[in-house]
PDB file of C-alpha atoms and ligand atoms in Angstrom:
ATOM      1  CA  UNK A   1      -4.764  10.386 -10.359  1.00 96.00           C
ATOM      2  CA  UNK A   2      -1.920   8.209  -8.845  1.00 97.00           C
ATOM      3  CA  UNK A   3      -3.138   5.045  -7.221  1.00 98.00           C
ATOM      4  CA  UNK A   4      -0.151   3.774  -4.605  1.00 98.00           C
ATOM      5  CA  UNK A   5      -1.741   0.599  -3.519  1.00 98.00           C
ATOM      6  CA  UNK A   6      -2.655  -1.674  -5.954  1.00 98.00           C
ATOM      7  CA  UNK A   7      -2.386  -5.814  -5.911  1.00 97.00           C
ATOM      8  CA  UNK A   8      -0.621  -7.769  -8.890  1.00 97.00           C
ATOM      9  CA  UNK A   9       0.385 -11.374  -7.569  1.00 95.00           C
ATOM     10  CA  UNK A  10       1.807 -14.079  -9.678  1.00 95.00           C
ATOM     11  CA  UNK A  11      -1.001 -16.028 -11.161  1.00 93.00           C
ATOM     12  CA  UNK A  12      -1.155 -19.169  -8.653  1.00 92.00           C
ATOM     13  CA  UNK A  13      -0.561 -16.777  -5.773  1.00 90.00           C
ATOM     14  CA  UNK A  14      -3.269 -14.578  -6.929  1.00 91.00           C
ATOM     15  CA  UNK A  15      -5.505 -17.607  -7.439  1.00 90.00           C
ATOM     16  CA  UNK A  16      -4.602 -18.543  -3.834  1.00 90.00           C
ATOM     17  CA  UNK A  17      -5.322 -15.268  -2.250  1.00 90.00           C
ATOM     18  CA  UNK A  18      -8.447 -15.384  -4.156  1.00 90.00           C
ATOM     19  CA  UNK A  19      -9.717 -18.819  -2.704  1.00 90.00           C
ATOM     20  CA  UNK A  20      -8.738 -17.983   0.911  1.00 88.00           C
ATOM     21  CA  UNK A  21     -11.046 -14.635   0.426  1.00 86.00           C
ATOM     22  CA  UNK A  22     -13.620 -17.018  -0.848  1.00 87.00           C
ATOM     23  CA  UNK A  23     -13.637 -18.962   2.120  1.00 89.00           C
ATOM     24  CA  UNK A  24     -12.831 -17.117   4.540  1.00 86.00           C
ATOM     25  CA  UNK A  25     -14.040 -13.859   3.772  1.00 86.00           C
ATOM     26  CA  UNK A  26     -17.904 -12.538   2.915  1.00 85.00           C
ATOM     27  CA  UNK A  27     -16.377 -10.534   0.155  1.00 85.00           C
ATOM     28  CA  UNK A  28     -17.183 -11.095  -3.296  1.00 86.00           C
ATOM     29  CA  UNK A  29     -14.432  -9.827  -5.377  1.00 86.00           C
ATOM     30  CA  UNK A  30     -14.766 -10.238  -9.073  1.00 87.00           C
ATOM     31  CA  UNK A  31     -12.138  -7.823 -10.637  1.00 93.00           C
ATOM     32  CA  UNK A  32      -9.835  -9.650 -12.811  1.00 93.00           C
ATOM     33  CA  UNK A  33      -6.595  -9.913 -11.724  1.00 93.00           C
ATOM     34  CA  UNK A  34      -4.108 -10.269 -14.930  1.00 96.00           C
ATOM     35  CA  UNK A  35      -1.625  -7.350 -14.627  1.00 97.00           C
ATOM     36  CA  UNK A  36      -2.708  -5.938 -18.477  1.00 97.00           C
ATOM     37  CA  UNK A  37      -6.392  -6.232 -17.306  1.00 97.00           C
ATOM     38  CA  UNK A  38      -5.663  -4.541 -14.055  1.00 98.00           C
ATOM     39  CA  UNK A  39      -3.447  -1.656 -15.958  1.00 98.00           C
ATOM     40  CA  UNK A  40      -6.427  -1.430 -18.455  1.00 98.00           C
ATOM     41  CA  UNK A  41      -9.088  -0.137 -15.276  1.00 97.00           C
ATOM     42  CA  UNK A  42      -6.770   1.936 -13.855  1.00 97.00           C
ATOM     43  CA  UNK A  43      -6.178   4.075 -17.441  1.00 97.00           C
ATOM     44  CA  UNK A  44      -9.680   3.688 -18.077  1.00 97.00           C
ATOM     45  CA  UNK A  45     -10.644   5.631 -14.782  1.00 96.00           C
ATOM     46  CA  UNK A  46      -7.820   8.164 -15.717  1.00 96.00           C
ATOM     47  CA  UNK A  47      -4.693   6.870 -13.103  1.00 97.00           C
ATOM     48  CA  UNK A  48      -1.268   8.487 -14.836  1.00 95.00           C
ATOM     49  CA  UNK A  49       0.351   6.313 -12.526  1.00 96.00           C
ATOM     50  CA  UNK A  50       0.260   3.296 -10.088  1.00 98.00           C
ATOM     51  CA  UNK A  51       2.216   1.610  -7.325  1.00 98.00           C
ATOM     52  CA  UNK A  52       1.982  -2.213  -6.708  1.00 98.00           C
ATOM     53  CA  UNK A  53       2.345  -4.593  -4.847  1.00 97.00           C
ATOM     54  CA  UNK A  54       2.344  -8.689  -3.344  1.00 96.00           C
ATOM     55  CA  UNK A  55       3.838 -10.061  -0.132  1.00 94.00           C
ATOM     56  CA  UNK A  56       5.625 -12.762   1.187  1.00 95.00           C
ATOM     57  CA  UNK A  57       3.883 -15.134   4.022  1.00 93.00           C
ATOM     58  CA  UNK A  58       6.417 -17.369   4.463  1.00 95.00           C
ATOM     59  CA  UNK A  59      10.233 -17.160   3.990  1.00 96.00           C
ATOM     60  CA  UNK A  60      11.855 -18.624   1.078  1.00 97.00           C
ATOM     61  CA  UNK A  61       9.704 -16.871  -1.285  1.00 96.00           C
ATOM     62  CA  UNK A  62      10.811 -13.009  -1.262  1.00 97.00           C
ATOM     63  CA  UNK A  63      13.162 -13.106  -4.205  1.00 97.00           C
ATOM     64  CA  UNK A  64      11.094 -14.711  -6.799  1.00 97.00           C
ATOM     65  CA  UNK A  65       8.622 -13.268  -6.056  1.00 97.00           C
ATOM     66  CA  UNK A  66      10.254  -9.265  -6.336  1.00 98.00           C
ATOM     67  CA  UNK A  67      11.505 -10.508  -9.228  1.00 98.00           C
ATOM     68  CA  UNK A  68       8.145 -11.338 -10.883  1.00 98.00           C
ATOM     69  CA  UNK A  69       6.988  -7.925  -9.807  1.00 98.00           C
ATOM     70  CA  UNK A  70       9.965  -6.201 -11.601  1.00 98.00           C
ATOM     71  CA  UNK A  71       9.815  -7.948 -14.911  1.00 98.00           C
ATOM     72  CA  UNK A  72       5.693  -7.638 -14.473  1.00 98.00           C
ATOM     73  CA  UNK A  73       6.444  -3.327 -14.441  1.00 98.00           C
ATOM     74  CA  UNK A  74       8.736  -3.655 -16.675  1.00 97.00           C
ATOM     75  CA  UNK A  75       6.207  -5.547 -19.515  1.00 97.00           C
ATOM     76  CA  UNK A  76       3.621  -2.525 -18.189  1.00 97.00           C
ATOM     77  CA  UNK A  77       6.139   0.187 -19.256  1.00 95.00           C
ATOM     78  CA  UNK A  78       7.059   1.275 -16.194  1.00 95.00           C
ATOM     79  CA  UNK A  79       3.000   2.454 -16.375  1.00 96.00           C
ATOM     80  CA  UNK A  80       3.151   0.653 -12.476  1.00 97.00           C
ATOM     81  CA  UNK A  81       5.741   0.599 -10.206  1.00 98.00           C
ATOM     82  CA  UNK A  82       6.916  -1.995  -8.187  1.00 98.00           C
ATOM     83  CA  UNK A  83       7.101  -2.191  -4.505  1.00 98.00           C
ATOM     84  CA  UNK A  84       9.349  -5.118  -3.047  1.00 98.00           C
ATOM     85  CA  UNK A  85       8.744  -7.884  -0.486  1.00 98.00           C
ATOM     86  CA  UNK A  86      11.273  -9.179   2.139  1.00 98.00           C
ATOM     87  CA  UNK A  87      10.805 -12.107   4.717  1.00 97.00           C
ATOM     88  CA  UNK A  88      12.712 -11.405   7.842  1.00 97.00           C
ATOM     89  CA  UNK A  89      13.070 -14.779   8.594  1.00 96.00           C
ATOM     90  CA  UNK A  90      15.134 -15.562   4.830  1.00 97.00           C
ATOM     91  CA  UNK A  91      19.066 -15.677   5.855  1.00 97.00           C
ATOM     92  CA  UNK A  92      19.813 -12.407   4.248  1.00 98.00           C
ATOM     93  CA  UNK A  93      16.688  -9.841   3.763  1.00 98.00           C
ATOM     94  CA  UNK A  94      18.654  -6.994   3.240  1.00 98.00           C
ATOM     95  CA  UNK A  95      20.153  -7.943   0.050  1.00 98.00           C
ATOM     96  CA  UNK A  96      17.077  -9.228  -1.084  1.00 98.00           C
ATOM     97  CA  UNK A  97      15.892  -5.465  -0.973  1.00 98.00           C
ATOM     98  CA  UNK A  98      18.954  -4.376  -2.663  1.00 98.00           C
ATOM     99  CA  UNK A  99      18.501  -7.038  -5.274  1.00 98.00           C
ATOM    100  CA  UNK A 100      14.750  -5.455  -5.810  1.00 98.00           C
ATOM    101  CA  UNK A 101      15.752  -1.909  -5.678  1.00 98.00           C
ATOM    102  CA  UNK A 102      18.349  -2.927  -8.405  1.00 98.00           C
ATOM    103  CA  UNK A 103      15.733  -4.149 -10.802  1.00 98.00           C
ATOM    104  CA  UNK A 104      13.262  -1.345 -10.477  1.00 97.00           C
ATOM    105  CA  UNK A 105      11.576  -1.624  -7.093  1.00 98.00           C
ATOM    106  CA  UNK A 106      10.797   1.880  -5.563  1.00 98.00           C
ATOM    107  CA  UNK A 107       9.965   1.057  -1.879  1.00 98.00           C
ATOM    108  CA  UNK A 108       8.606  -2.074   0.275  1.00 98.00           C
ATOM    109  CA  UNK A 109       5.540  -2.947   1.181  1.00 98.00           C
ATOM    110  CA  UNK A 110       5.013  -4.570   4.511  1.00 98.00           C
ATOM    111  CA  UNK A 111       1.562  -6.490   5.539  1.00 96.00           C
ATOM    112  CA  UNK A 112       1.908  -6.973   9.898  1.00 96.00           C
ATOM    113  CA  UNK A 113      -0.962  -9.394   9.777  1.00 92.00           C
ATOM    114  CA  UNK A 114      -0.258 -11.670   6.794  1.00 90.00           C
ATOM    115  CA  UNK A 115       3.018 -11.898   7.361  1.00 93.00           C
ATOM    116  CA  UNK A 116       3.085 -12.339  10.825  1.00 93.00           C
ATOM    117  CA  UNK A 117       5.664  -9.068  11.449  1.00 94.00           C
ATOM    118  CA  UNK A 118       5.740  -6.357  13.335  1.00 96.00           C
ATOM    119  CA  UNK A 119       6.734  -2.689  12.248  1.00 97.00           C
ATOM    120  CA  UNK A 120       9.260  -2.148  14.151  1.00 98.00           C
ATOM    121  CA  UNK A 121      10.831  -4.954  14.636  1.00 97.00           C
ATOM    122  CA  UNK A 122      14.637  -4.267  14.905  1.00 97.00           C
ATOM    123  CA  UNK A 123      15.346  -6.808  12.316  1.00 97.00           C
ATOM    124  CA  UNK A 124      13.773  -4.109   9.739  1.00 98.00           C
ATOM    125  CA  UNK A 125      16.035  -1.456  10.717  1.00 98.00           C
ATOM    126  CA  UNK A 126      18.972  -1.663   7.908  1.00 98.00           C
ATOM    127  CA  UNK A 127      16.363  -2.025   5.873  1.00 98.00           C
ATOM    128  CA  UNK A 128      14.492   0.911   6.669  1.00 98.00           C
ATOM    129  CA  UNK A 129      17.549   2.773   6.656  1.00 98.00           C
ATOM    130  CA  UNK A 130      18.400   1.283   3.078  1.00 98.00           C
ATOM    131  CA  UNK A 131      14.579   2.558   1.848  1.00 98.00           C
ATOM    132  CA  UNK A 132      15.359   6.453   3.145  1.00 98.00           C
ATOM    133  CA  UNK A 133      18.814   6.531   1.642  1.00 97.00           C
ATOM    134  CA  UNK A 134      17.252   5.719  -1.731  1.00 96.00           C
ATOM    135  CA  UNK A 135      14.457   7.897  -1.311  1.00 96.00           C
ATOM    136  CA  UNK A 136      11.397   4.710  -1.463  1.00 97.00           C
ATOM    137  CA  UNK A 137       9.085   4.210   1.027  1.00 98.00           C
ATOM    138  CA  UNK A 138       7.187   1.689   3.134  1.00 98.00           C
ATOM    139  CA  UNK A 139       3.330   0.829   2.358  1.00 98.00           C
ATOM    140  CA  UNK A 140       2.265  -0.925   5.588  1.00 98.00           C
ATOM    141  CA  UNK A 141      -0.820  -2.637   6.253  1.00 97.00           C
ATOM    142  CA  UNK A 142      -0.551  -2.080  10.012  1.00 96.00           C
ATOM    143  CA  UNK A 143      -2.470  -4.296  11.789  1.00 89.00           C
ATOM    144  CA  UNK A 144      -5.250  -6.768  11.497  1.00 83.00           C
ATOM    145  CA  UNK A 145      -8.105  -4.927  10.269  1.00 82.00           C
ATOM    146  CA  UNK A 146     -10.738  -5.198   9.039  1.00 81.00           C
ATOM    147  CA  UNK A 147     -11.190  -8.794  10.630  1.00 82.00           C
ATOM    148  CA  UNK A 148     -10.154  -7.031  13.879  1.00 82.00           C
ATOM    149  CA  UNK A 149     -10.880  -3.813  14.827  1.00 81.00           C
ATOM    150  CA  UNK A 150      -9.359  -2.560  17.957  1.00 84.00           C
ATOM    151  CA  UNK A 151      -6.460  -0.703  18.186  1.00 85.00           C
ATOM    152  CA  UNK A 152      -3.434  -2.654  18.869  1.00 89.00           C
ATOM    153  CA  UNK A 153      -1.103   0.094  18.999  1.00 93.00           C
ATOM    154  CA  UNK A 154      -0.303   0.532  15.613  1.00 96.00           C
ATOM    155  CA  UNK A 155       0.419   4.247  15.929  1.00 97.00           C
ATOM    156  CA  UNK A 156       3.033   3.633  18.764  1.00 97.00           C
ATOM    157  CA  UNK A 157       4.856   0.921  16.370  1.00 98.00           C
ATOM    158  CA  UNK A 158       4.712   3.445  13.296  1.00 98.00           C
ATOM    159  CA  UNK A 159       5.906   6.287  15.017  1.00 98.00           C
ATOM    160  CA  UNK A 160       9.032   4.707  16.892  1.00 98.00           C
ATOM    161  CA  UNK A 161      10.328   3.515  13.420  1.00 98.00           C
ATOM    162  CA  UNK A 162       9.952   7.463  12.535  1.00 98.00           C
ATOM    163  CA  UNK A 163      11.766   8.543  15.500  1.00 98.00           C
ATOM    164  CA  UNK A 164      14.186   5.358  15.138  1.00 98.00           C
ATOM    165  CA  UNK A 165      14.239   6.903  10.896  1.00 98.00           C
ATOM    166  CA  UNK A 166      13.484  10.495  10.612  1.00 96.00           C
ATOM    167  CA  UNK A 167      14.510   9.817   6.662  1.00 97.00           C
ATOM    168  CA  UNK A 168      12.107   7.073   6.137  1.00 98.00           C
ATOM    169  CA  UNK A 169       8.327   7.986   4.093  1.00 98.00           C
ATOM    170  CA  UNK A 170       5.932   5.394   5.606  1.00 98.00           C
ATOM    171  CA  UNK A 171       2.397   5.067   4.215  1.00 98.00           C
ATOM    172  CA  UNK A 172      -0.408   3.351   6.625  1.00 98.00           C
ATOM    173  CA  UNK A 173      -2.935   1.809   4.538  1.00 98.00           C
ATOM    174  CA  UNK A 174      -6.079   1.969   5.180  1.00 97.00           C
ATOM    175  CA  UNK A 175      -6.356   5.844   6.124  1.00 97.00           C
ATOM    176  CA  UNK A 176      -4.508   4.000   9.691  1.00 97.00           C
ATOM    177  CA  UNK A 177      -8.235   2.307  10.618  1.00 95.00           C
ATOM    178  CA  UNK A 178      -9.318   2.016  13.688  1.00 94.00           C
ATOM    179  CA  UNK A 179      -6.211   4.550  14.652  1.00 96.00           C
ATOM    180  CA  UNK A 180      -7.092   7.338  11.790  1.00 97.00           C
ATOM    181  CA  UNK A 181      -7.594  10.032  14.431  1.00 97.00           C
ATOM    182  CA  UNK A 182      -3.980   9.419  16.320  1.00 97.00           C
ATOM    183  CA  UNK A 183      -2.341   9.180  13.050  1.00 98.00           C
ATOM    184  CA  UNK A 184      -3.367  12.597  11.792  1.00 98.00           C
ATOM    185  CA  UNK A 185      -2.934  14.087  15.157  1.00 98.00           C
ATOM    186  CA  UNK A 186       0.874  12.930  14.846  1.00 98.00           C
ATOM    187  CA  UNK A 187       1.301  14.055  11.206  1.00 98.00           C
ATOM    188  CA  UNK A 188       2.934  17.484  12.515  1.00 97.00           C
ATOM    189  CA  UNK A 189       5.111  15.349  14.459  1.00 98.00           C
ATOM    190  CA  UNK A 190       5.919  13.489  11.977  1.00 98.00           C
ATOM    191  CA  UNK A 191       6.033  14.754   7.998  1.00 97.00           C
ATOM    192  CA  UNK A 192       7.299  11.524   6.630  1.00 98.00           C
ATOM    193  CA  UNK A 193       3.792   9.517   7.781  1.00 98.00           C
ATOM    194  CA  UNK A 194       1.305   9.292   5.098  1.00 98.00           C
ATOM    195  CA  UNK A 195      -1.905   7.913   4.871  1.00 98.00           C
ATOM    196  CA  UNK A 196      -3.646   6.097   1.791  1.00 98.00           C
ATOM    197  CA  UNK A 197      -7.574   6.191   1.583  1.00 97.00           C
ATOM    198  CA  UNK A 198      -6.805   2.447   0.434  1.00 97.00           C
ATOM    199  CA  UNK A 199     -10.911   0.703   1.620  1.00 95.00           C
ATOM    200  CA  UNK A 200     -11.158   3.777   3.911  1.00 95.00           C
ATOM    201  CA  UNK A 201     -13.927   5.969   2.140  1.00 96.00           C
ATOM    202  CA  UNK A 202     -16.163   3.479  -0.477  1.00 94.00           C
ATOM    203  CA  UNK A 203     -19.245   3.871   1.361  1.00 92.00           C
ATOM    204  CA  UNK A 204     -20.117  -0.013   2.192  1.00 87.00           C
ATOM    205  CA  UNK A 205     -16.128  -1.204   2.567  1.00 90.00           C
ATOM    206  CA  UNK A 206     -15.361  -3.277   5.292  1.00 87.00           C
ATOM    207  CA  UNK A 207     -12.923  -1.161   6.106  1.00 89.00           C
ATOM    208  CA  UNK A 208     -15.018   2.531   6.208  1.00 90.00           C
ATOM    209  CA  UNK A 209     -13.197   4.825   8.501  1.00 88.00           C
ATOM    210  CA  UNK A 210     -16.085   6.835   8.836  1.00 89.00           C
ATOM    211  CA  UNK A 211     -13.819  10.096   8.824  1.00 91.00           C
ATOM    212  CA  UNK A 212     -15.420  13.320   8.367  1.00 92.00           C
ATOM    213  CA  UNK A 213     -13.925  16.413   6.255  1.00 96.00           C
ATOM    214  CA  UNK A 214     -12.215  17.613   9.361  1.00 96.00           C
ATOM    215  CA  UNK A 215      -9.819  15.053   9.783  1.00 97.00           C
ATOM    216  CA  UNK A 216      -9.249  14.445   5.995  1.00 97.00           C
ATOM    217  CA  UNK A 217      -8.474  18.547   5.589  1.00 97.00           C
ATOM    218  CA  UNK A 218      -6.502  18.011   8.616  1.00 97.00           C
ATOM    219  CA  UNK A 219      -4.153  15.530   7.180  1.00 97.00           C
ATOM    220  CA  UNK A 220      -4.296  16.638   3.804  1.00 96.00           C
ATOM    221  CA  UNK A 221      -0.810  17.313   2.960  1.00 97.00           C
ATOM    222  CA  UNK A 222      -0.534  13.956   3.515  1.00 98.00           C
ATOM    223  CA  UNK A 223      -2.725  11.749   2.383  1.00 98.00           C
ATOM    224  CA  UNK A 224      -2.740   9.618  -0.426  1.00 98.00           C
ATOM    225  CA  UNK A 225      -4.738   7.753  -2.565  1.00 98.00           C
ATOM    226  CA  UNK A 226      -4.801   4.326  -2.463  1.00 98.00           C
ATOM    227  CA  UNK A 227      -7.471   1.579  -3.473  1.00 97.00           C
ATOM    228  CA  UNK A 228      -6.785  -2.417  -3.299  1.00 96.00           C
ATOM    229  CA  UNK A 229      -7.624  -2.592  -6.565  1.00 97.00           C
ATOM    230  CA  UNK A 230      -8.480  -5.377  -7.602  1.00 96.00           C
ATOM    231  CA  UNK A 231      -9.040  -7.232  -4.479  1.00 92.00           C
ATOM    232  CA  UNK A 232     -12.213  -4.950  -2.971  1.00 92.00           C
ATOM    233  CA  UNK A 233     -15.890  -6.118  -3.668  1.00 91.00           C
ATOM    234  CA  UNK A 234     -16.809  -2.495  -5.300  1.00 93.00           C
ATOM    235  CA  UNK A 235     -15.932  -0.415  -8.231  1.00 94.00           C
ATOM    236  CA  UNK A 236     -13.075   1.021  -8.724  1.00 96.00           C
ATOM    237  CA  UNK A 237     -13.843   4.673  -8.114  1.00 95.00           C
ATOM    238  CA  UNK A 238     -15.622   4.105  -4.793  1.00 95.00           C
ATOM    239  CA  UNK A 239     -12.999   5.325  -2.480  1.00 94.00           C
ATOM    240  CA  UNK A 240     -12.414   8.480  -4.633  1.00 94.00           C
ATOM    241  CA  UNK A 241     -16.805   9.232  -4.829  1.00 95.00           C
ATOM    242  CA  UNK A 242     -16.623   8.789  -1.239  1.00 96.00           C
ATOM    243  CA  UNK A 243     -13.972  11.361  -0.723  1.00 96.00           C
ATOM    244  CA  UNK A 244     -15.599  13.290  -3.073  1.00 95.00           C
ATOM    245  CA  UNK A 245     -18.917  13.019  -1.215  1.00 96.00           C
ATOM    246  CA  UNK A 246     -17.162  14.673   1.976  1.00 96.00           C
ATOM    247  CA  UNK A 247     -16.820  18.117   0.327  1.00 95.00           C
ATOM    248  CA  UNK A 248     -13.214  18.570   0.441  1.00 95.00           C
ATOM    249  CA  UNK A 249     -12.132  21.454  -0.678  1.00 95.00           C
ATOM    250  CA  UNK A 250     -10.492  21.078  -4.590  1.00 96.00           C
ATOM    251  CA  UNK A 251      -7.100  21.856  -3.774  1.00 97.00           C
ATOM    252  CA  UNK A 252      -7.247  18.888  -1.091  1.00 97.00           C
ATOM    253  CA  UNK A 253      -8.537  16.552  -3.480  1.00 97.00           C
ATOM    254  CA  UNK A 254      -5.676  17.323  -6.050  1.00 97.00           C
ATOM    255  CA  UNK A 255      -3.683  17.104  -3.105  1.00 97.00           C
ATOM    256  CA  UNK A 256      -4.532  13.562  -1.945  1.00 98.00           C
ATOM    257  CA  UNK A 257      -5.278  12.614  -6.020  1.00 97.00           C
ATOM    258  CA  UNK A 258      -2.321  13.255  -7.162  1.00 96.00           C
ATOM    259  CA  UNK A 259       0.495  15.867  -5.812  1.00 96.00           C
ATOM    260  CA  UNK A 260       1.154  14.185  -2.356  1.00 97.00           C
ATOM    261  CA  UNK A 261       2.044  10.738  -4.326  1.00 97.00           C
ATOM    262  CA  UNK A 262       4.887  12.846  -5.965  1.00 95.00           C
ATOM    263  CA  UNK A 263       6.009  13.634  -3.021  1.00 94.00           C
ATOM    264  CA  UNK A 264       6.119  10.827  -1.532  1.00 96.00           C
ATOM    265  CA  UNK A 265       8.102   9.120  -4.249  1.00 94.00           C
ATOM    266  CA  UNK A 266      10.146  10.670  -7.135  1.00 89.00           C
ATOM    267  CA  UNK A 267       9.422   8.022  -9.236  1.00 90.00           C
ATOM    268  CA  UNK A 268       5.587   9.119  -9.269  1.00 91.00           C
ATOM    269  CA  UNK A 269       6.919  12.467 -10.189  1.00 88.00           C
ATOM    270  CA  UNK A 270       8.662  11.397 -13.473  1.00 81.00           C
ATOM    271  CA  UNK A 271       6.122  10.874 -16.402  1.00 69.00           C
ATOM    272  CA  UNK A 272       5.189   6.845 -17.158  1.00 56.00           C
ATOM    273  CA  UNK A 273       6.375   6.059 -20.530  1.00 51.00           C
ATOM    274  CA  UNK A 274       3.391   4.659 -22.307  1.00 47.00           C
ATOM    275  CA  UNK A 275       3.079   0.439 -22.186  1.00 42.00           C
TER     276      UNK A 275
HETATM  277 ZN1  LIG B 301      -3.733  -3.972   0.114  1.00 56.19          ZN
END
């Protein structure tokens, strides 16, 4: 398996994120969060690879904070890669993403609601076109599920930054919830959209999509997996039982396990040196 959305945060913004889920959030989330513990789960349930990530809610903090995640891959032998943050309010956002993709960061992870930005902004677009020229990608939480759940036009914002950049991979989280339907009905449209199962399939998740085997064989090219580990109150495995539990067919499952990741990202394709 190939996880591509996984959470490793410094530890005081970890410990931050944690306390604002306590009291804020009915979610009980007791994973540990120390990057060797986290790396330990994930080859313990048989990942071969993961992508991770953090994000910056405020400006000012983008660079230290990239940096942290590349020296944090780096100490996990390249076992997870990095994606970077940017802030589009720091003075120069685009050479903070150069800066990251020079010290190991494979694509950019971009959270609408926390950070208070929207897809496609036209601030992003040198950005974006910097991602597609070096082959990453974008992770986007798109978006503010699951404390809302109506559409706010997610799918028109996703899909005029892949008209705007016909180059650029973008991954919705959250198999695109409440939108999951529009997205895979664009996916011919639009090869470079991918979907993670990221909180989408663990039967109980505040974030079920409720999606039956027809829309996941649909989109199967290109879906991928994706979890939230370790900041979702269930086991780890629960979004890949719960795909499981739709009776996919197996090449699907491989598909959205493990080949579409590849993909998506050359780095997943290259072998992870062992940490
Ligand atoms: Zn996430």
């Amino acid at each position: 398996m190939i996880d591509v959305h996984v959470h490793l945060h410094p530890p005081r913004l970890f410990a931050a994120i944690r306390r604002w889920f306590a009291e804020r959030s009915p979610w009980e989330l007791y994973h540990p969060t120390e990057p060797a513990a986290v790396a330990a789960t994930l080859r313990a349930a048989g990942v071969e690879r993961f992508v991770f990530c953090s994000y910056a809610h405020k400006p000012g903090m983008a660079r230290e904070l990239n940096a942290w995640l590349a020296a944090t891959s780096r100490e996990l032998g390249g076992y997870g890669l990095p994606l970077a943050t940017v802030h589009l309010d720091d003075p120069d956002p685009l050479a903070d993403l150069q800066a990251a993709f020079a010290a190991g960061c494979i694509g950019l992870k971009i959270h609408e609601d926390v950070q208070q930005l929207a897809l496609d902004d036209p601030r992003f677009d040198p950005i974006y076109d910097e991602i597609a020229a070096r082959a990453g990608f974008v992770l986007a939480h798109v978006g503010p599920v699951p404390w809302k759940h109506d559409t706010n036009d997610g799918p028109g914002r996703v899909t005029s930054v892949l008209a705007r950049h016909p180059n650029l991979r973008v991954v919705v989280a959250h198999f695109g919830v409440p939108d999951s339907a529009r997205y895979v009905a664009a996916l011919p449209a639009f090869p470079n959209l991918f979907l993670d199962t990221t909180m989408a399939f663990a039967h109980g998740s505040p974030m079920f999509a409720g999606a039956g085997r027809e829309l996941v064989e649909a989109g199967a090219g290109n879906i991928v997996l994706g979890t939230d580990y370790p900041n979702m109150p269930y086991a780890y495995d629960a979004d890949r039982l719960g795909l499981e539990a739709l009776g996919l067919a197996a090449p699907t499952l491989r598909a959205i396990c493990s080949e579409n990741a590849r993909r998506l990202a050359p780095a997943l394709a290259e072998k992870a040196r062992r940490a």
